Short mmCIF file of C-alpha atoms and ligand atoms in Angstrom, two decimals:
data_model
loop_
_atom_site.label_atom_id
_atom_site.label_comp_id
_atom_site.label_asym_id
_atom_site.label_seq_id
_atom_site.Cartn_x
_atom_site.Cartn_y
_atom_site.Cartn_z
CA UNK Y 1 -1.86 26.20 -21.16
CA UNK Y 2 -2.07 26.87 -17.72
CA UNK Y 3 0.17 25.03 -14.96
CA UNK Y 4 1.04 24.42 -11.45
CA UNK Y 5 4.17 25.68 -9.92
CA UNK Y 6 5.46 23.35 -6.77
CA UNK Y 7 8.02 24.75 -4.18
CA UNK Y 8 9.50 22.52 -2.10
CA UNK Y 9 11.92 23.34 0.69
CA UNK Y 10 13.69 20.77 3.37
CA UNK Y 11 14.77 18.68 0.52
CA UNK Y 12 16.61 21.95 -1.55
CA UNK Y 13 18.30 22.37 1.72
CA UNK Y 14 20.06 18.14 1.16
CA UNK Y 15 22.60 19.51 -1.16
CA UNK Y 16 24.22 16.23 -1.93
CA UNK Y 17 21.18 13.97 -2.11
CA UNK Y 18 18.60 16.98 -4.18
CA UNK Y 19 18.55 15.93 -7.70
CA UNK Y 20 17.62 12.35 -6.29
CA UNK Y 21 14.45 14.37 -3.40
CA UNK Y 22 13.31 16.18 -6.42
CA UNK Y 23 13.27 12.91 -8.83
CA UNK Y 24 11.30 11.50 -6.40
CA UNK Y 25 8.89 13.77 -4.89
CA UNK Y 26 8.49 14.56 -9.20
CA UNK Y 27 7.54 10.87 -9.57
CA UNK Y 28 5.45 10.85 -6.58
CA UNK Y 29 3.32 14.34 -7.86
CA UNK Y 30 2.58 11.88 -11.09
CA UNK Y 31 1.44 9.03 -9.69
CA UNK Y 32 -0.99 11.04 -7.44
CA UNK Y 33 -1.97 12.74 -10.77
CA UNK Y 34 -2.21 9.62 -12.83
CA UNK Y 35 -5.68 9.68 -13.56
CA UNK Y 36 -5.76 13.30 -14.88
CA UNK Y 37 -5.15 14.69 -17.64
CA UNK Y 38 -1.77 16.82 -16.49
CA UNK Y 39 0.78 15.83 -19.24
CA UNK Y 40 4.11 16.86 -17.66
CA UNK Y 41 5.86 17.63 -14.60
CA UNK Y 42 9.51 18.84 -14.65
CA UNK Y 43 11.58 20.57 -12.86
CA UNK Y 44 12.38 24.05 -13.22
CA UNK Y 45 15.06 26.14 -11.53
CA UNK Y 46 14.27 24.91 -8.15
CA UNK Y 47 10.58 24.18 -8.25
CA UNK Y 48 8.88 21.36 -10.07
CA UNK Y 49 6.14 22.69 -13.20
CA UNK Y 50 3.18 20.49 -13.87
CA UNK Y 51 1.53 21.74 -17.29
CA UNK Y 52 -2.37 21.26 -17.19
CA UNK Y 53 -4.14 20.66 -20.28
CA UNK Y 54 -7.52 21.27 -18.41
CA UNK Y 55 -8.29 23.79 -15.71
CA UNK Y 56 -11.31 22.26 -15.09
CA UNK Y 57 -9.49 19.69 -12.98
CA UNK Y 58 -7.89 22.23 -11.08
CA UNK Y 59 -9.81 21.17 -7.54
CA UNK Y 60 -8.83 17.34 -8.15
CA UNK Y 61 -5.29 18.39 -8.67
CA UNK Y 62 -5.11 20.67 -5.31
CA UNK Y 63 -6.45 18.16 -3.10
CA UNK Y 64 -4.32 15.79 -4.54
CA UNK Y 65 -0.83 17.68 -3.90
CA UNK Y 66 -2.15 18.25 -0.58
CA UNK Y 67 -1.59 15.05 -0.06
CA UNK Y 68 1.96 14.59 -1.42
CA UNK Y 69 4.79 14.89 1.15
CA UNK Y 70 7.77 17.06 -0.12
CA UNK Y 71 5.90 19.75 -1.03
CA UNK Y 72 6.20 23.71 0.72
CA UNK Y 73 3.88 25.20 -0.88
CA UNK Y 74 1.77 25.19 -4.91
CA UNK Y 75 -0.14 27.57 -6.90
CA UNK Y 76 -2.00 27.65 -10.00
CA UNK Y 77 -0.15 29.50 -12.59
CA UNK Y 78 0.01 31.39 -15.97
CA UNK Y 79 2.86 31.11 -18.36
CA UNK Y 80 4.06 34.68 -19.49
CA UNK Y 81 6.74 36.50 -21.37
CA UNK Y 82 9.53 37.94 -18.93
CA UNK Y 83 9.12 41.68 -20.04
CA UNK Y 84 7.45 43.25 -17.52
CA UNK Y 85 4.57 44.32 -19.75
CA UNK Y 86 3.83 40.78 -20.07
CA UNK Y 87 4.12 39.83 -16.53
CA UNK Y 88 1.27 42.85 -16.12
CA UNK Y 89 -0.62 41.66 -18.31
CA UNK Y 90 -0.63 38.20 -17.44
CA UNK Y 91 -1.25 38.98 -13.82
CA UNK Y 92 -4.23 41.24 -14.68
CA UNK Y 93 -5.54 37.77 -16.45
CA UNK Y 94 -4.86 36.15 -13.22
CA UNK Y 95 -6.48 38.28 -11.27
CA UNK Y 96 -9.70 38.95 -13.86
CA UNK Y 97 -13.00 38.80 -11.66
CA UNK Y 98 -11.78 39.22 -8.49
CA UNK Y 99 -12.22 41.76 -6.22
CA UNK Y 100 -10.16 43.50 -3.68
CA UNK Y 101 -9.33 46.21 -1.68
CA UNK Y 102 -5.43 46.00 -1.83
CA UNK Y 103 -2.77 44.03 -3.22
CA UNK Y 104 0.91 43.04 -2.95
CA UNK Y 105 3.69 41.25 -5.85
CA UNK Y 106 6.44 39.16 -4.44
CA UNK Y 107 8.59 38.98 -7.05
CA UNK Y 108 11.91 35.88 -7.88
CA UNK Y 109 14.13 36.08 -10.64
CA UNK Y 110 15.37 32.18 -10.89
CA UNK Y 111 17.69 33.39 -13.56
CA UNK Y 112 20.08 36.24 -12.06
CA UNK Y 113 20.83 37.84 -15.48
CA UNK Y 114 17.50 38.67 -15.75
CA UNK Y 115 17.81 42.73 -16.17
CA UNK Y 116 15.43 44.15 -13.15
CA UNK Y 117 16.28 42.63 -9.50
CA UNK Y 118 13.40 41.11 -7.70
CA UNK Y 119 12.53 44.21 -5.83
CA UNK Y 120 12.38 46.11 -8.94
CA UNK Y 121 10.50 43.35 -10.84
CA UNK Y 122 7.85 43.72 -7.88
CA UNK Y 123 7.56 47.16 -8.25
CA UNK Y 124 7.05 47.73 -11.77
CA UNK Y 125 4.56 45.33 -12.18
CA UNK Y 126 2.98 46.73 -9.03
CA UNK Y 127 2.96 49.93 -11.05
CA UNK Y 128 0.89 48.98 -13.68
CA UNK Y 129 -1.41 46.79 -11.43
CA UNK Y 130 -2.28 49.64 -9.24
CA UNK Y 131 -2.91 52.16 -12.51
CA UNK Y 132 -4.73 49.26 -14.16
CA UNK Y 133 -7.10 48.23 -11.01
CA UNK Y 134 -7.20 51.13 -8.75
CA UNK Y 135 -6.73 48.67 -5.32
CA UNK Y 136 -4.30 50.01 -2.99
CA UNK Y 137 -0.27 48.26 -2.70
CA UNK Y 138 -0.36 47.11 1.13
CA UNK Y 139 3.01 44.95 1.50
CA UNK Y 140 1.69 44.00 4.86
CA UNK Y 141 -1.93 42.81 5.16
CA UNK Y 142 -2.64 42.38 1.38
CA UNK Y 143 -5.91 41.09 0.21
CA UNK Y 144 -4.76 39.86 -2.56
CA UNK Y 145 -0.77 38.58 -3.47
CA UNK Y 146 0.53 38.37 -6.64
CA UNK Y 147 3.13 35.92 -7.34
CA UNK Y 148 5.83 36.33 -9.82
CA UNK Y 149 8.66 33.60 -11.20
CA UNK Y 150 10.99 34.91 -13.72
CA UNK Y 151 12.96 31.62 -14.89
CA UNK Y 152 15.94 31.06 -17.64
CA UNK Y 153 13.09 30.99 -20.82
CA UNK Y 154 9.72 31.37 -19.04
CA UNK Y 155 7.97 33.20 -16.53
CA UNK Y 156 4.88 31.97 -14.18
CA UNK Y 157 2.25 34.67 -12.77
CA UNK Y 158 0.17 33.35 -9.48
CA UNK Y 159 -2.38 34.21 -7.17
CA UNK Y 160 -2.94 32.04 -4.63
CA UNK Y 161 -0.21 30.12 -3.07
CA UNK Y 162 -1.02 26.76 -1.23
CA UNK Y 163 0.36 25.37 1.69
CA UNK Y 164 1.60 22.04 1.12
CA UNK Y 165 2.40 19.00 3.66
CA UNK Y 166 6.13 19.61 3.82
CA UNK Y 167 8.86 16.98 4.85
CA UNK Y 168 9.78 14.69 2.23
CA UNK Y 169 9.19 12.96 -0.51
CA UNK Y 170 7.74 9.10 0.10
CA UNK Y 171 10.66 6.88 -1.18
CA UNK Y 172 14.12 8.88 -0.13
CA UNK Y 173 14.05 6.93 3.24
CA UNK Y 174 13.66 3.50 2.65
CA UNK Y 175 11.26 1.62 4.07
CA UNK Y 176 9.54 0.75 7.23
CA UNK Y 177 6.92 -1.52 8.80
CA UNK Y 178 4.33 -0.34 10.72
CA UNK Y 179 2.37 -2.34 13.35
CA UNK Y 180 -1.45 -1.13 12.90
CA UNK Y 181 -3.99 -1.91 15.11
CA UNK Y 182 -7.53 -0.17 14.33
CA UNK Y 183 -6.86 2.24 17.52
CA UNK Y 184 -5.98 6.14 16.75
CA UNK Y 185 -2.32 6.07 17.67
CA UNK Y 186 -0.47 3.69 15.03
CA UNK Y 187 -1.85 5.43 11.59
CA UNK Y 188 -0.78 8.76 12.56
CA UNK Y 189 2.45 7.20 13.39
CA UNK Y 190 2.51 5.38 9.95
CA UNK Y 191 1.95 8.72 8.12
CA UNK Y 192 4.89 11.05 10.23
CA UNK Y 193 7.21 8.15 9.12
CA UNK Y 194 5.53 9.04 5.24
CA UNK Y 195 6.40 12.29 6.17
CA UNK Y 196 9.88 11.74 7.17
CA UNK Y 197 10.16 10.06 3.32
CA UNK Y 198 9.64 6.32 4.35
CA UNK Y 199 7.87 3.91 2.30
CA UNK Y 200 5.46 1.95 5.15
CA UNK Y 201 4.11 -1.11 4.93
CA UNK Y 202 1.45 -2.43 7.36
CA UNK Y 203 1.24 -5.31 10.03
CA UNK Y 204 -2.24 -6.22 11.55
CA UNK Y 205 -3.04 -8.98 13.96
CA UNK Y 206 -6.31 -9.86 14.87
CA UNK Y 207 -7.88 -12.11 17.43
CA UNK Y 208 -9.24 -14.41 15.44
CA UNK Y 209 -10.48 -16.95 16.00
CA UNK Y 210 -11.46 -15.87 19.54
CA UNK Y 211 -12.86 -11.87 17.96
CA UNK Y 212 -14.61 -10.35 15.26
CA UNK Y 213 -13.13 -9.10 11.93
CA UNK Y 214 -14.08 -5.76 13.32
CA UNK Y 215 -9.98 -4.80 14.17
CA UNK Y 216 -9.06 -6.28 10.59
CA UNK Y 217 -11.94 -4.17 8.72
CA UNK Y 218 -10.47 -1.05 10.16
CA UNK Y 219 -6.99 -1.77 9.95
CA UNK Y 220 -7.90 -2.55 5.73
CA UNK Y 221 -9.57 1.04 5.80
CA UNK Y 222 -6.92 2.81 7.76
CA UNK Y 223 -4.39 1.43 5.08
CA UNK Y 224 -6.58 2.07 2.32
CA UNK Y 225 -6.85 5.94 3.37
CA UNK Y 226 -3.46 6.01 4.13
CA UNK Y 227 -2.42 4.78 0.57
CA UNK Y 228 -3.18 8.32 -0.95
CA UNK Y 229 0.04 9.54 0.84
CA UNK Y 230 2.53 6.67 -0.16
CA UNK Y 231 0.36 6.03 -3.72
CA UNK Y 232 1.46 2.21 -3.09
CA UNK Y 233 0.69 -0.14 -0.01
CA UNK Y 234 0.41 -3.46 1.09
CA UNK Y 235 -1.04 -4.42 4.35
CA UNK Y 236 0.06 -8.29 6.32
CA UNK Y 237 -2.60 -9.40 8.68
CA UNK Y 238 -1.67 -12.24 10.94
CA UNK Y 239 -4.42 -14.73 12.85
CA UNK Y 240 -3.47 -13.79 16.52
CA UNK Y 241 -5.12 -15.80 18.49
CA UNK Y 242 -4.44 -18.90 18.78
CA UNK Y 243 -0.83 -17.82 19.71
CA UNK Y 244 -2.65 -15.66 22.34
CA UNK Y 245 -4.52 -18.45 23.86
CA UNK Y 246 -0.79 -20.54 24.37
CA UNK Y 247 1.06 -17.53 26.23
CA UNK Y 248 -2.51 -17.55 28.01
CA UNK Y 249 -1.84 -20.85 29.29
CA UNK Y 250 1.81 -20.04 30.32
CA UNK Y 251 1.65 -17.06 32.14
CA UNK Y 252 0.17 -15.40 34.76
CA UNK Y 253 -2.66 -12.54 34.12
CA UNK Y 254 -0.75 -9.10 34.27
CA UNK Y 255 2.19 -9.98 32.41
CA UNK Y 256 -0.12 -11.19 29.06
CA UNK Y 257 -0.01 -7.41 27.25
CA UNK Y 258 3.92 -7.54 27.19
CA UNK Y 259 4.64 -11.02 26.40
CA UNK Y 260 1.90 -10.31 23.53
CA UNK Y 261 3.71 -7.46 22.18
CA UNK Y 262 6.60 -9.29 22.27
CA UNK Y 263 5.41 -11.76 19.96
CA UNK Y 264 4.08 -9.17 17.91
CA UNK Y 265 7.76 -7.52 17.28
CA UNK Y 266 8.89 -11.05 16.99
CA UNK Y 267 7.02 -11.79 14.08
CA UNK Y 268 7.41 -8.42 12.87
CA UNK Y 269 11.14 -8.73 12.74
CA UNK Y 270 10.79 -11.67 10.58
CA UNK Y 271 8.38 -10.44 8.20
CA UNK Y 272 10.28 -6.62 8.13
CA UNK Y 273 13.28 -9.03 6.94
CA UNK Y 274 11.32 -10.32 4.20
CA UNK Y 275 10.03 -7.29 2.81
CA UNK Y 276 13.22 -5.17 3.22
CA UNK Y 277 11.96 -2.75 5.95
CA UNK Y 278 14.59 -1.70 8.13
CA UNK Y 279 13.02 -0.51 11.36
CA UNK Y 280 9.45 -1.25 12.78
CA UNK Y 281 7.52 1.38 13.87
CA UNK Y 282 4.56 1.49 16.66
CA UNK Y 283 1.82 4.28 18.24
CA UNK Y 284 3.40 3.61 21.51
CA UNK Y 285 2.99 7.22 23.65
CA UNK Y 286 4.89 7.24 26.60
CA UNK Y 287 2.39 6.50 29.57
CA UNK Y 288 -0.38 7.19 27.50
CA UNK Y 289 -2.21 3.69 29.03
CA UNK Y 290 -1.30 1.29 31.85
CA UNK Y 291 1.02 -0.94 29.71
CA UNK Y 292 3.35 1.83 28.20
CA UNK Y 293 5.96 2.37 30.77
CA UNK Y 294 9.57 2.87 30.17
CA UNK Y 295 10.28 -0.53 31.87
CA UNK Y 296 7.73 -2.25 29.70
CA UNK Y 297 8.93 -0.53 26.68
CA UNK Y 298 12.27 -1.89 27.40
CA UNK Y 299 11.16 -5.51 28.15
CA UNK Y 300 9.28 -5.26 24.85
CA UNK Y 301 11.87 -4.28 22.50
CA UNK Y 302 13.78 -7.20 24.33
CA UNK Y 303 12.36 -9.42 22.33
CA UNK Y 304 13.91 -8.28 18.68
CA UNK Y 305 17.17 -6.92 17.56
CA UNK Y 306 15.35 -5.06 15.07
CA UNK Y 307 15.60 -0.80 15.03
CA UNK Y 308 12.02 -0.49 16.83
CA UNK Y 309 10.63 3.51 16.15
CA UNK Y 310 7.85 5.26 18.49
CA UNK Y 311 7.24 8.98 16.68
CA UNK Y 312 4.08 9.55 18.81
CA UNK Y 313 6.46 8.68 22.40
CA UNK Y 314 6.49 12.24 24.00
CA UNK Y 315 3.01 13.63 22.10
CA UNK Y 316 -0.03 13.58 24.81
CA UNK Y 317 -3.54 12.07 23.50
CA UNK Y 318 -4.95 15.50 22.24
CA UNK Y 319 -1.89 16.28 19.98
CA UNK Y 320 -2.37 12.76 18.47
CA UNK Y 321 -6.30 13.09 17.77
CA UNK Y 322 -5.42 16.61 16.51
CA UNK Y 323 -3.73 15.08 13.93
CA UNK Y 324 -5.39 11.79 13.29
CA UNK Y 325 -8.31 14.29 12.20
CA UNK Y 326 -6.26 16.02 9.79
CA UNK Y 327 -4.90 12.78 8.42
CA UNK Y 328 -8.48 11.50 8.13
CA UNK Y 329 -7.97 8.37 9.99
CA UNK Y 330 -9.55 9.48 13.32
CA UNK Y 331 -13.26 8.89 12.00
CA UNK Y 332 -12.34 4.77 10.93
CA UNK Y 333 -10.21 5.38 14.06
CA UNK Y 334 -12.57 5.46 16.82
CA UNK Y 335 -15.53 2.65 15.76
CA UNK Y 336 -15.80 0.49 18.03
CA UNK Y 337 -13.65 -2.71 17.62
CA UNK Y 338 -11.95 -5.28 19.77
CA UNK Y 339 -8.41 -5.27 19.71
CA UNK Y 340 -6.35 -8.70 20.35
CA UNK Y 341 -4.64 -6.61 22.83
CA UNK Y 342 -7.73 -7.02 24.58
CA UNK Y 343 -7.95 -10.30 24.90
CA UNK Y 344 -7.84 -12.44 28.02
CA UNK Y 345 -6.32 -9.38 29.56
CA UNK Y 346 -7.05 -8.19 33.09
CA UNK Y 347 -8.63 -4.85 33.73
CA UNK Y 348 -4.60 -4.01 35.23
CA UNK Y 349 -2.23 -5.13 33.52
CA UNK Y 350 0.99 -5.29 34.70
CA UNK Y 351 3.20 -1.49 34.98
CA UNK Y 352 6.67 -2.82 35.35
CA UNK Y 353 7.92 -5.84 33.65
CA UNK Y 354 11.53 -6.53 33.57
CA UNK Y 355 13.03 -8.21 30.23
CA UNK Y 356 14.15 -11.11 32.25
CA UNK Y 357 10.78 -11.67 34.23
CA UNK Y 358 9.39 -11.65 30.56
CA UNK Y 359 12.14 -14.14 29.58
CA UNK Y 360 10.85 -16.35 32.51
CA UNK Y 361 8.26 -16.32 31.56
CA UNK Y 362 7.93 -17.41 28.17
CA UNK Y 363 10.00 -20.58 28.56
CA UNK Y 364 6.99 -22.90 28.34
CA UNK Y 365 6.62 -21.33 24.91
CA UNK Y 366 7.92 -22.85 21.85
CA UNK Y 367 8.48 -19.50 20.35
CA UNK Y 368 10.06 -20.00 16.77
CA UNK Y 369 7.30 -22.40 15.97
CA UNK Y 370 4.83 -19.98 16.94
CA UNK Y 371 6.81 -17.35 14.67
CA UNK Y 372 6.70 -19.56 11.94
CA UNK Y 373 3.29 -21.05 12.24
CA UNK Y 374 2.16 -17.14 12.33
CA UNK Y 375 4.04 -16.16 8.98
CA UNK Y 376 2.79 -18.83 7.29
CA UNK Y 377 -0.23 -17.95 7.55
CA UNK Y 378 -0.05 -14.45 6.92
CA UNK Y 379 -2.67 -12.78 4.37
CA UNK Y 380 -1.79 -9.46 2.17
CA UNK Y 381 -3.68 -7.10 0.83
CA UNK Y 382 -2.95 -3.97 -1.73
CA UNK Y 383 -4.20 -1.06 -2.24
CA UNK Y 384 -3.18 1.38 -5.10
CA UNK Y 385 -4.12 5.28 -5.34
CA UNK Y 386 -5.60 6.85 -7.20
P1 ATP X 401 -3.31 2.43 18.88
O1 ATP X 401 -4.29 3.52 18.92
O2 ATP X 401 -2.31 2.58 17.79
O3 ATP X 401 -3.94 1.08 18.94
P2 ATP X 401 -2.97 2.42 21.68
O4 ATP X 401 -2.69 3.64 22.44
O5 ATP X 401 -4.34 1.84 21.69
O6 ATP X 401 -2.46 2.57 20.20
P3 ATP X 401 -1.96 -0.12 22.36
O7 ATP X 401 -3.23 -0.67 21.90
O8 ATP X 401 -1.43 -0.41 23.69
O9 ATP X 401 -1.90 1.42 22.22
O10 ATP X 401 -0.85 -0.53 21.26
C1 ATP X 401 0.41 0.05 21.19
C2 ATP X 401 0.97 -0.19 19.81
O11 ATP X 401 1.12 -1.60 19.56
C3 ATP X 401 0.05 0.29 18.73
O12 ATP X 401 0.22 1.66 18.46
C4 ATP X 401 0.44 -0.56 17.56
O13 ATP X 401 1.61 -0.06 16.92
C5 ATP X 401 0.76 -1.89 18.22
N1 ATP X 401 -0.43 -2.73 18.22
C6 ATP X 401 -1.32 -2.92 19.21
N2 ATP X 401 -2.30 -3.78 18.83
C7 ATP X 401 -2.02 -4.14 17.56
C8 ATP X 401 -2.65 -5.00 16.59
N3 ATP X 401 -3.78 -5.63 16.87
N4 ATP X 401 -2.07 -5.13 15.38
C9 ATP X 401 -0.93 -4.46 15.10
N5 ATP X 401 -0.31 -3.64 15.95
C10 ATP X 401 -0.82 -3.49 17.18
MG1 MG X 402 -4.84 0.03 20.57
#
């Protein structure tokens, strides 16, 4: 039977906390594989095995893992003997139908009382590849590379090694709660907190009654996509506004995009409390628009006592696209929608809002009533993957 061999490398470098990274990211590599027919994954001296009944599913199963955070790197593998006739022959199996001009082996011995060093593993084998093919060893610039994993009892032979996602495995971090609107910025910051091994669960508010669903429809397909990274996710939409409209009576123009957002974190707090996130998380990029000053950052963030995170702060617009593209989300991303953010909101908003100003003014509001009337009316979807 043939397998898949997974490397994975920040989390072997957490000595204390590894066998509980690798439990994880192995429980994360199943659910992604759920639906296939790949009957085990265990780990293995240092890299996790997944034994695979049926090659044919070999193209499912690679874009799967390379969408599993954790992982370095992943091939698909042979099984072989550890004598180094075996290991020849195996690779020769491995590398039946292709062509190419020159080759390398990068040999590991897992299991240090194996008899040959790595080196020497390598070069045997490289031996008889070389006699058996005719291609030339380049060590360098190889066409082709030839994997080899000696272990304790088994040995792997691979070919083609695949780069995986790195950072770690969805579930060692605990859990956050991302505020997603259906602009680029806030999924790609949902999925580097994924990558930094945090369970996220999403916040939407829409303008309702005064907008379309259009913000709502994205922000359900931006957390469907995004589900194939976490496997698991639930997204809270809140009715905005009506809430809006009040703080529009209160206040004057400029100041409505702050005293919005501070609502926004308000109710985020409460609902992060009930579903055991421990920091919220926004797409906020330093001076990226108008509204994103340091000063109204600060008069924001006033609002909560919550842990509030910003991993897009100090990346400009291009980086962000860059990888809102490579997440997938950038296509949903950029239809056209009306945000609540948007509403009743002058073409300038205001650059420099002090927390007190904002405290000012927001006394004509009756704010926990309009935190509570909000949660209660919250609405959750799931989505599961695969
Ligand atoms: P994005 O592309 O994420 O919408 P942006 O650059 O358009 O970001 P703003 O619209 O000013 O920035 O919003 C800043 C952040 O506030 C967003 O990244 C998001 O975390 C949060 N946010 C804004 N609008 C909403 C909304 N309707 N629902 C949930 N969160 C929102
Ligand atoms: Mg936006």
């Amino acid at each position: 039977m043939q397998r898949v061999i997974v490397h994975y490398h920040e989390i072997a470098l957490k000595q204390r906390n590894r066998p509980m990274f690798v439990r994880q990211l192995m429980r994360n590599i199943e659910g992604v594989l759920r639906d296939t027919a790949c009957s085990l994954v265990r780990s293995a001296e240092g890299r996790v095995v997944i034994h695979v009944p049926d090659p044919e599913e070999w193209p499912v199963i690679r874009e799967r893992l390379g969408w599993v955070f954790g992982i370095a790197n992943f091939a698909f593998a042979w099984k072989s003997e550890r004598q180094i006739e075996s290991l020849a022959a195996t690779a020769l199996k491995a590398l039946a139908g292709r062509q190419a001009g020159s080759f390398a082996v990068r040999a590991k011995r897992a299991d240090k009382s194996y008899p040959l060093t790595s080196p020497e593993i390598a070069r045997q084998v490289g031996k008889i590849l070389k006699d058996e093919l005719g291609w030339k060893v380049d060590l360098e610039h190889p066409d082709v590379e030839v994997h080899i994993e000696v272990l304790a009892r088994e040995a792997f032979v691979s070919v083609e090694r695949l780069r995986g996602l790195g950072g770690l495995p969805v579930g060692v971090s605990g859990t956050v709660l991302t505020l997603l609107s259906g602009g680029i910025d806030s999924p790609v910051a949902a999925w580097r907190m994924m990558g930094r091994g945090c369970r996220v669960e999403f916040l939407h508010f829409s303008g309702a009654p005064y907008q379309d669903r259009r913000s709502l429809e994205k922000a359900q397909e931006l957390a469907r996509l995004l589900t194939r990274y976490q496997l698991h996710s639930r997204l809270h939409c809140v009715v905005f506004g009506e809430i809006q409209r009040q703080i529009v009576a209160a206040v004057a123009r400029p100041y409505r995009v702050v005293l919005y957002r501070r609502m926004m974190l308000r109710i985020a707090q409460e609902l992060a409390t009930r579903v055991g996130a421990q920091a919220l998380v926004t797409g906020e990029s330093l001076g990226q628009v108008a509204s994103q000053t340091l000063e109204n950052l600060a008069a924001i963030e006033d609002a909560v006592d919550s842990m509030v995170l910003r991993p897009l702060i100090a990346m400009d617009k291009n980086e962000i696209r860059a990888q809102a593209e490579r997440i997938g989300t950038y296509e949903i991303s950029i239809q056209p929608d009306q945000d609540c953010c948007q509403l009743f909101v002058p073409p300038l908003p205001a650059t420099r809002m002090s927390a007190a100003e904002a405290r000012r003014a927001e006394e004509p509001l009756n704010i926990p009533a309009l935190v509570a009337e909000a949660l209660a009316g919250i609405e959750t979807f799931e989505y599961s993957f695969p």
